Amino acid sequence: MLETLLIRSRATPSEPPRRRGATSLGPERDRFGVLKGVLAAVPWLQVGMGAVIVLLAALVPWGTGKVLGAMDQQILAVDVKGDFVGDSRVAIERAAGDWIGKSYFATDLSDIKESLERRPWVESAAVRRVWPDRLVIDIREKKPLAYWTDGRLVSRTGELFAPSNPEVAGRLPRLAGPDERVRDVINMARTMSDRLVARGLGFSGLALEHRGAWTLQLANGIEVVLGRDQVEQRFERFITVYENRLAARSDEVSRVDARYTNGVAVKWKAVETASSPKS
């Protein structure tokens, strides 16, 4: 009886058997598993490439500065190119000499350009570097169209400028008028000049008074008064009268007033009579 009970007691599983010396690792295994999953999900290749790119981006400015600093030289020569009439190559080289000895890379070329373009004759200046120590400057001068009021010059682009040597422009027409009307004077002068040249007459000058009256000057010295109104019609009337009545005696004409409705008034040159001395 006792034996039977003991057997039953041994066979009845009251508690699960526990291994000697064993401990439970469930929670730790779960934590390591999550960590491994997170690490496995990270795109390490992209992260590494991003880190390299950031590092290179930080090193490029530093490296570039070091390279440029090692390569930098002083400006030792300036070459000036261009066709010169009013200014001179030597004078521009002397003006650009202020940059001799300056840093090749640190020198601001726009400063040189602005400085040169303040010279009266300079229309534009292009400045470039030539390695290792040279500047090249291309100059384009203003092209004078005519002499303007008070001895100034007006360029073909309609810009007024006052060089110290306007006479080097040579023989040019003389235009005059208010400064703010310079383009009006130029346009009228071009129109009249074309019409005169087509008829074998030379254009010498044109003046616009402040009150709006126009006066034309021919190359043969004849002055033509056109007034303020109907200027183009009066100019055409003068052309007609000149060709029909005055061309043959142009050397006797001093002034023509075309402000009349149906004709013109002519002022003749004074006739000088020379008397021979009595013997």
CSV table of N, CA and C in Angstrom, one decimal, residues 46-179:
chain,number,residue,atom,x,y,z
A,46,GLN,N,24.3,54.0,-47.0
A,46,GLN,CA,23.9,55.4,-47.2
A,46,GLN,C,24.4,56.3,-46.1
A,47,VAL,N,24.4,55.9,-44.9
A,47,VAL,CA,24.9,56.7,-43.8
A,47,VAL,C,26.4,57.0,-44.0
A,48,GLY,N,27.1,55.9,-44.4
A,48,GLY,CA,28.5,56.1,-44.6
A,48,GLY,C,28.8,57.1,-45.7
A,49,MET,N,28.1,57.0,-46.8
A,49,MET,CA,28.3,57.9,-47.9
A,49,MET,C,27.9,59.3,-47.5
A,50,GLY,N,26.8,59.5,-46.7
A,50,GLY,CA,26.5,60.8,-46.3
A,50,GLY,C,27.5,61.4,-45.4
A,51,ALA,N,28.1,60.6,-44.6
A,51,ALA,CA,29.2,61.1,-43.7
A,51,ALA,C,30.4,61.6,-44.5
A,52,VAL,N,30.7,60.8,-45.5
A,52,VAL,CA,31.9,61.1,-46.4
A,52,VAL,C,31.6,62.4,-47.1
A,53,ILE,N,30.4,62.6,-47.6
A,53,ILE,CA,30.0,63.8,-48.4
A,53,ILE,C,30.1,65.0,-47.5
A,54,VAL,N,29.6,64.9,-46.2
A,54,VAL,CA,29.7,66.0,-45.3
A,54,VAL,C,31.1,66.4,-45.0
A,55,LEU,N,31.9,65.4,-44.8
A,55,LEU,CA,33.3,65.6,-44.5
A,55,LEU,C,34.0,66.3,-45.7
A,56,LEU,N,33.8,65.8,-46.9
A,56,LEU,CA,34.4,66.5,-48.1
A,56,LEU,C,33.9,67.9,-48.3
A,57,ALA,N,32.6,68.1,-48.0
A,57,ALA,CA,32.1,69.5,-48.1
A,57,ALA,C,32.8,70.4,-47.2
A,58,ALA,N,33.1,69.9,-46.0
A,58,ALA,CA,33.8,70.8,-45.0
A,58,ALA,C,35.2,71.0,-45.4
A,59,LEU,N,35.8,70.0,-46.1
A,59,LEU,CA,37.3,70.1,-46.4
A,59,LEU,C,37.5,70.9,-47.7
A,60,VAL,N,36.5,71.0,-48.6
A,60,VAL,CA,36.8,71.6,-49.9
A,60,VAL,C,37.1,73.1,-49.7
A,61,PRO,N,36.3,73.9,-49.0
A,61,PRO,CA,36.7,75.3,-48.8
A,61,PRO,C,38.1,75.5,-48.2
A,62,TRP,N,38.3,74.7,-47.2
A,62,TRP,CA,39.6,74.8,-46.5
A,62,TRP,C,40.8,74.4,-47.5
A,63,GLY,N,40.6,73.3,-48.2
A,63,GLY,CA,41.6,72.9,-49.2
A,63,GLY,C,41.8,73.9,-50.3
A,64,THR,N,40.6,74.5,-50.8
A,64,THR,CA,40.7,75.5,-51.9
A,64,THR,C,41.5,76.7,-51.4
A,65,GLY,N,41.2,77.1,-50.2
A,65,GLY,CA,41.9,78.3,-49.7
A,65,GLY,C,43.4,78.0,-49.6
A,66,LYS,N,43.8,76.8,-49.1
A,66,LYS,CA,45.2,76.5,-49.0
A,66,LYS,C,45.8,76.5,-50.4
A,67,VAL,N,45.1,75.9,-51.4
A,67,VAL,CA,45.7,75.8,-52.7
A,67,VAL,C,45.9,77.2,-53.4
A,68,LEU,N,44.8,78.0,-53.2
A,68,LEU,CA,44.9,79.3,-53.8
A,68,LEU,C,45.9,80.2,-53.1
A,69,GLY,N,46.0,80.0,-51.8
A,69,GLY,CA,47.1,80.8,-51.1
A,69,GLY,C,48.5,80.4,-51.6
A,70,ALA,N,48.7,79.1,-51.9
A,70,ALA,CA,50.0,78.6,-52.3
A,70,ALA,C,50.2,79.1,-53.8
A,71,MET,N,49.2,79.2,-54.6
A,71,MET,CA,49.3,79.6,-56.0
A,71,MET,C,49.3,81.1,-56.2
A,72,ASP,N,48.9,81.9,-55.2
A,72,ASP,CA,48.7,83.3,-55.4
A,72,ASP,C,50.0,84.0,-55.7
A,73,GLN,N,50.0,84.9,-56.6
A,73,GLN,CA,51.2,85.7,-57.0
A,73,GLN,C,50.8,87.2,-57.0
A,74,GLN,N,51.8,88.0,-57.0
A,74,GLN,CA,51.6,89.5,-57.2
A,74,GLN,C,51.4,89.8,-58.7
A,75,ILE,N,50.6,90.8,-59.0
A,75,ILE,CA,50.4,91.2,-60.3
A,75,ILE,C,51.7,92.0,-60.7
A,76,LEU,N,52.3,91.6,-61.8
A,76,LEU,CA,53.6,92.1,-62.2
A,76,LEU,C,53.5,92.9,-63.5
A,77,ALA,N,52.5,92.7,-64.3
A,77,ALA,CA,52.4,93.4,-65.6
A,77,ALA,C,51.0,93.6,-66.0
A,78,VAL,N,50.8,94.6,-66.8
A,78,VAL,CA,49.4,95.0,-67.3
A,78,VAL,C,49.6,95.2,-68.8
A,79,ASP,N,48.8,94.5,-69.6
A,79,ASP,CA,48.7,94.7,-71.0
A,79,ASP,C,47.5,95.4,-71.4
A,80,VAL,N,47.6,96.5,-72.2
A,80,VAL,CA,46.4,97.3,-72.6
A,80,VAL,C,46.2,97.1,-74.1
A,81,LYS,N,45.0,96.8,-74.5
A,81,LYS,CA,44.7,96.7,-75.9
A,81,LYS,C,43.6,97.6,-76.3
A,82,GLY,N,43.5,98.0,-77.6
A,82,GLY,CA,42.5,98.9,-78.1
A,82,GLY,C,43.0,99.9,-79.1
A,83,ASP,N,42.1,100.5,-79.8
A,83,ASP,CA,42.5,101.6,-80.7
A,83,ASP,C,42.2,102.9,-80.0
A,84,PHE,N,43.2,103.8,-80.0
A,84,PHE,CA,43.2,105.0,-79.2
A,84,PHE,C,43.3,106.2,-80.1
A,85,VAL,N,42.4,107.2,-79.9
A,85,VAL,CA,42.4,108.5,-80.5
A,85,VAL,C,42.5,109.6,-79.5
A,86,GLY,N,41.6,109.5,-78.5
A,86,GLY,CA,41.5,110.6,-77.5
A,86,GLY,C,42.4,110.2,-76.3
A,87,ASP,N,42.4,109.0,-75.8
A,87,ASP,CA,43.2,108.6,-74.7
A,87,ASP,C,44.5,108.0,-75.3
A,88,SER,N,45.3,107.4,-74.5
A,88,SER,CA,46.5,106.8,-75.0
A,88,SER,C,46.8,105.5,-74.2
A,89,ARG,N,47.5,104.6,-74.8
A,89,ARG,CA,47.8,103.3,-74.2
A,89,ARG,C,48.7,103.5,-73.0
A,90,VAL,N,49.7,104.4,-73.1
A,90,VAL,CA,50.6,104.7,-72.0
A,90,VAL,C,49.9,105.3,-70.8
A,91,ALA,N,48.9,106.2,-71.1
A,91,ALA,CA,48.2,106.8,-69.9
A,91,ALA,C,47.4,105.8,-69.2
A,92,ILE,N,46.8,104.8,-69.9
A,92,ILE,CA,45.9,103.8,-69.3
A,92,ILE,C,46.8,102.8,-68.6
A,93,GLU,N,48.0,102.5,-69.1
A,93,GLU,CA,48.9,101.6,-68.4
A,93,GLU,C,49.4,102.2,-67.1
A,94,ARG,N,49.6,103.5,-67.2
A,94,ARG,CA,50.0,104.3,-66.0
A,94,ARG,C,48.9,104.2,-64.9
A,95,ALA,N,47.6,104.4,-65.4
A,95,ALA,CA,46.5,104.4,-64.5
A,95,ALA,C,46.3,103.0,-63.9
A,96,ALA,N,46.5,102.0,-64.7
A,96,ALA,CA,46.4,100.6,-64.2
A,96,ALA,C,47.6,100.2,-63.3
A,97,GLY,N,48.6,101.0,-63.3
A,97,GLY,CA,49.8,100.6,-62.6
A,97,GLY,C,49.6,100.6,-61.1
A,98,ASP,N,48.5,101.2,-60.6
A,98,ASP,CA,48.2,101.2,-59.2
A,98,ASP,C,47.9,99.8,-58.7
A,99,TRP,N,47.6,98.9,-59.6
A,99,TRP,CA,47.3,97.5,-59.2
A,99,TRP,C,48.6,96.6,-59.3
A,100,ILE,N,49.7,97.1,-59.8
A,100,ILE,CA,50.9,96.3,-59.8
A,100,ILE,C,51.3,96.0,-58.3
A,101,GLY,N,51.7,94.8,-58.1
A,101,GLY,CA,52.1,94.4,-56.8
A,101,GLY,C,50.9,93.9,-55.9
A,102,LYS,N,49.7,94.0,-56.4
A,102,LYS,CA,48.5,93.5,-55.7
A,102,LYS,C,48.4,92.0,-55.9
A,103,SER,N,47.5,91.4,-55.0
A,103,SER,CA,47.3,90.0,-55.1
A,103,SER,C,46.6,89.6,-56.4
A,104,TYR,N,47.1,88.5,-57.1
A,104,TYR,CA,46.5,88.1,-58.3
A,104,TYR,C,45.1,87.6,-58.2
A,105,PHE,N,44.8,86.9,-57.1
A,105,PHE,CA,43.5,86.4,-56.9
A,105,PHE,C,42.6,87.3,-56.1
A,106,ALA,N,43.1,88.1,-55.2
A,106,ALA,CA,42.3,88.9,-54.3
A,106,ALA,C,41.9,90.2,-54.9
A,107,THR,N,42.6,90.7,-56.0
A,107,THR,CA,42.3,91.9,-56.6
A,107,THR,C,40.9,91.9,-57.3
A,108,ASP,N,40.0,92.8,-57.0
A,108,ASP,CA,38.7,92.9,-57.6
A,108,ASP,C,38.7,93.5,-58.9
A,109,LEU,N,38.5,92.7,-60.0
A,109,LEU,CA,38.6,93.3,-61.3
A,109,LEU,C,37.5,94.3,-61.6
A,110,SER,N,36.4,94.2,-60.9
A,110,SER,CA,35.4,95.2,-61.1
A,110,SER,C,35.8,96.6,-60.7
A,111,ASP,N,36.7,96.7,-59.7
A,111,ASP,CA,37.2,98.0,-59.3
A,111,ASP,C,38.1,98.6,-60.4
A,112,ILE,N,38.9,97.8,-61.0
A,112,ILE,CA,39.7,98.3,-62.1
A,112,ILE,C,38.8,98.7,-63.2
A,113,LYS,N,37.8,98.0,-63.6
A,113,LYS,CA,36.9,98.3,-64.7
A,113,LYS,C,36.2,99.7,-64.4
A,114,GLU,N,35.7,99.8,-63.2
A,114,GLU,CA,35.0,101.0,-62.9
A,114,GLU,C,35.9,102.2,-62.9
A,115,SER,N,37.1,102.0,-62.4
A,115,SER,CA,38.1,103.1,-62.4
A,115,SER,C,38.4,103.6,-63.8
A,116,LEU,N,38.7,102.7,-64.7
A,116,LEU,CA,39.0,103.0,-66.1
A,116,LEU,C,37.8,103.6,-66.8
A,117,GLU,N,36.6,103.2,-66.5
A,117,GLU,CA,35.5,103.7,-67.2
A,117,GLU,C,35.1,105.1,-66.8
A,118,ARG,N,35.7,105.6,-65.7
A,118,ARG,CA,35.5,107.0,-65.3
A,118,ARG,C,36.4,108.0,-66.2
A,119,ARG,N,37.3,107.5,-67.0
A,119,ARG,CA,38.1,108.3,-67.8
A,119,ARG,C,37.2,108.8,-69.0
A,120,PRO,N,37.3,110.1,-69.3
A,120,PRO,CA,36.3,110.7,-70.3
A,120,PRO,C,36.2,110.0,-71.6
A,121,TRP,N,37.3,109.5,-72.2
A,121,TRP,CA,37.3,108.9,-73.5
A,121,TRP,C,36.9,107.4,-73.5
A,122,VAL,N,36.9,106.8,-72.3
A,122,VAL,CA,36.6,105.3,-72.3
A,122,VAL,C,35.1,105.0,-72.3
A,123,GLU,N,34.7,104.3,-73.3
A,123,GLU,CA,33.4,103.8,-73.4
A,123,GLU,C,33.1,102.6,-72.5
A,124,SER,N,34.1,101.6,-72.6
A,124,SER,CA,34.0,100.4,-71.8
A,124,SER,C,35.4,99.8,-71.6
A,125,ALA,N,35.6,99.1,-70.5
A,125,ALA,CA,36.8,98.4,-70.2
A,125,ALA,C,36.5,97.0,-69.8
A,126,ALA,N,37.2,96.0,-70.4
A,126,ALA,CA,37.1,94.6,-70.0
A,126,ALA,C,38.5,94.2,-69.4
A,127,VAL,N,38.4,93.6,-68.2
A,127,VAL,CA,39.7,93.3,-67.5
A,127,VAL,C,39.6,91.8,-67.2
A,128,ARG,N,40.7,91.1,-67.5
A,128,ARG,CA,40.8,89.7,-67.2
A,128,ARG,C,42.2,89.3,-66.7
A,129,ARG,N,42.3,88.2,-66.0
A,129,ARG,CA,43.6,87.7,-65.4
A,129,ARG,C,44.2,86.8,-66.5
A,130,VAL,N,45.5,86.8,-66.5
A,130,VAL,CA,46.3,85.8,-67.3
A,130,VAL,C,47.4,85.3,-66.4
A,131,TRP,N,47.2,84.0,-66.1
A,131,TRP,CA,48.2,83.3,-65.2
A,131,TRP,C,49.6,83.4,-65.7
A,132,PRO,N,50.6,83.6,-64.8
A,132,PRO,CA,50.4,83.7,-63.3
A,132,PRO,C,50.4,85.1,-62.7
A,133,ASP,N,50.7,86.1,-63.5
A,133,ASP,CA,50.9,87.4,-62.8
A,133,ASP,C,50.6,88.6,-63.7
A,134,ARG,N,49.6,88.4,-64.6
A,134,ARG,CA,49.4,89.5,-65.6
A,134,ARG,C,47.9,89.8,-65.7
A,135,LEU,N,47.6,91.1,-65.9
A,135,LEU,CA,46.3,91.6,-66.3
A,135,LEU,C,46.2,92.0,-67.7
A,136,VAL,N,45.1,91.7,-68.4
A,136,VAL,CA,44.9,92.2,-69.8
A,136,VAL,C,43.7,93.1,-69.8
A,137,ILE,N,43.8,94.3,-70.3
A,137,ILE,CA,42.7,95.2,-70.3
A,137,ILE,C,42.4,95.6,-71.8
A,138,ASP,N,41.1,95.4,-72.2
A,138,ASP,CA,40.6,95.8,-73.5
A,138,ASP,C,39.8,97.0,-73.4
A,139,ILE,N,40.2,98.1,-74.0
A,139,ILE,CA,39.6,99.4,-74.0
A,139,ILE,C,38.8,99.7,-75.3
A,140,ARG,N,37.6,100.2,-75.1
A,140,ARG,CA,36.8,100.7,-76.3
A,140,ARG,C,36.6,102.1,-76.0
A,141,GLU,N,37.0,103.0,-76.9
A,141,GLU,CA,36.8,104.4,-76.8
A,141,GLU,C,35.5,104.9,-77.3
A,142,LYS,N,35.1,106.0,-76.8
A,142,LYS,CA,33.9,106.7,-77.3
A,142,LYS,C,34.2,107.2,-78.7
A,143,LYS,N,33.2,107.1,-79.6
A,143,LYS,CA,33.4,107.6,-81.0
A,143,LYS,C,32.6,108.9,-81.1
A,144,PRO,N,33.4,110.0,-81.2
A,144,PRO,CA,32.7,111.4,-81.2
A,144,PRO,C,31.9,111.6,-82.5
A,145,LEU,N,30.8,112.1,-82.3
A,145,LEU,CA,29.9,112.4,-83.5
A,145,LEU,C,30.0,113.9,-83.9
A,146,ALA,N,30.1,114.8,-82.9
A,146,ALA,CA,30.1,116.2,-83.2
A,146,ALA,C,30.6,116.9,-81.9
A,147,TYR,N,30.9,118.2,-82.2
A,147,TYR,CA,31.2,119.1,-81.0
A,147,TYR,C,29.9,119.6,-80.5
A,148,TRP,N,29.9,119.8,-79.2
A,148,TRP,CA,28.6,120.2,-78.5
A,148,TRP,C,28.9,121.6,-77.9
A,149,THR,N,27.9,122.1,-77.3
A,149,THR,CA,28.0,123.4,-76.6
A,149,THR,C,29.1,123.5,-75.6
A,150,ASP,N,29.8,124.6,-75.5
A,150,ASP,CA,30.9,124.8,-74.5
A,150,ASP,C,32.1,123.9,-74.8
A,151,GLY,N,32.3,123.5,-76.0
A,151,GLY,CA,33.5,122.8,-76.3
A,151,GLY,C,33.5,121.3,-76.0
A,152,ARG,N,32.3,120.8,-75.5
A,152,ARG,CA,32.2,119.4,-75.2
A,152,ARG,C,32.0,118.6,-76.5
A,153,LEU,N,32.1,117.3,-76.3
A,153,LEU,CA,31.8,116.4,-77.4
A,153,LEU,C,30.6,115.5,-77.2
A,154,VAL,N,29.9,115.1,-78.2
A,154,VAL,CA,28.8,114.2,-78.1
A,154,VAL,C,29.2,112.9,-78.9
A,155,SER,N,29.0,111.8,-78.2
A,155,SER,CA,29.4,110.5,-78.9
A,155,SER,C,28.3,110.0,-79.8
A,156,ARG,N,28.6,109.0,-80.6
A,156,ARG,CA,27.6,108.4,-81.5
A,156,ARG,C,26.4,107.8,-80.8
A,157,THR,N,26.6,107.5,-79.5
A,157,THR,CA,25.5,106.9,-78.7
A,157,THR,C,24.7,108.0,-78.0
A,158,GLY,N,25.1,109.3,-78.2
A,158,GLY,CA,24.3,110.4,-77.6
A,158,GLY,C,24.8,110.8,-76.3
A,159,GLU,N,26.0,110.4,-75.9
A,159,GLU,CA,26.5,110.7,-74.6
A,159,GLU,C,27.4,111.9,-74.7
A,160,LEU,N,27.2,112.9,-73.8
A,160,LEU,CA,28.0,114.1,-73.7
A,160,LEU,C,29.2,113.8,-72.8
A,161,PHE,N,30.4,114.3,-73.2
A,161,PHE,CA,31.6,114.1,-72.4
A,161,PHE,C,32.5,115.3,-72.7
A,162,ALA,N,33.3,115.5,-71.7
A,162,ALA,CA,34.2,116.7,-71.7
A,162,ALA,C,35.6,116.3,-71.5
A,163,PRO,N,36.3,115.8,-72.5
A,163,PRO,CA,37.8,115.5,-72.3
A,163,PRO,C,38.6,116.8,-72.3
A,164,SER,N,39.8,116.6,-71.9
A,164,SER,CA,40.7,117.8,-71.8
A,164,SER,C,41.3,118.1,-73.2
A,165,ASN,N,41.1,117.2,-74.2
A,165,ASN,CA,41.7,117.4,-75.5
A,165,ASN,C,40.6,117.1,-76.6
A,166,PRO,N,39.5,117.9,-76.6
A,166,PRO,CA,38.5,117.6,-77.6
A,166,PRO,C,38.9,117.8,-79.0
A,167,GLU,N,40.0,118.6,-79.2
A,167,GLU,CA,40.4,118.9,-80.6
A,167,GLU,C,40.9,117.7,-81.3
A,168,VAL,N,41.3,116.7,-80.6
A,168,VAL,CA,41.9,115.5,-81.3
A,168,VAL,C,40.8,114.8,-82.1
A,169,ALA,N,39.5,115.1,-81.9
A,169,ALA,CA,38.5,114.5,-82.7
A,169,ALA,C,38.5,115.0,-84.1
A,170,GLY,N,39.2,116.1,-84.4
A,170,GLY,CA,39.3,116.5,-85.8
A,170,GLY,C,38.1,117.3,-86.2
A,171,ARG,N,37.9,117.4,-87.5
A,171,ARG,CA,36.8,118.1,-88.1
A,171,ARG,C,35.5,117.4,-87.9
A,172,LEU,N,34.6,118.0,-87.2
A,172,LEU,CA,33.3,117.4,-86.9
A,172,LEU,C,32.2,118.5,-87.0
A,173,PRO,N,30.9,118.1,-87.3
A,173,PRO,CA,29.9,119.1,-87.2
A,173,PRO,C,29.8,119.7,-85.8
A,174,ARG,N,29.1,120.8,-85.7
A,174,ARG,CA,28.9,121.5,-84.4
A,174,ARG,C,27.4,121.5,-84.1
A,175,LEU,N,27.1,120.9,-83.0
A,175,LEU,CA,25.7,120.8,-82.6
A,175,LEU,C,25.6,121.6,-81.3
A,176,ALA,N,24.4,122.2,-81.1
A,176,ALA,CA,24.2,122.9,-79.9
A,176,ALA,C,22.7,122.8,-79.4
A,177,GLY,N,22.5,123.0,-78.1
A,177,GLY,CA,21.1,122.9,-77.6
A,177,GLY,C,21.1,122.6,-76.1
A,178,PRO,N,20.0,122.5,-75.5
A,178,PRO,CA,19.9,122.1,-74.1
A,178,PRO,C,20.4,120.7,-74.0
A,179,ASP,N,21.1,120.4,-72.9
A,179,ASP,CA,21.7,119.0,-72.7
A,179,ASP,C,20.6,118.0,-72.8
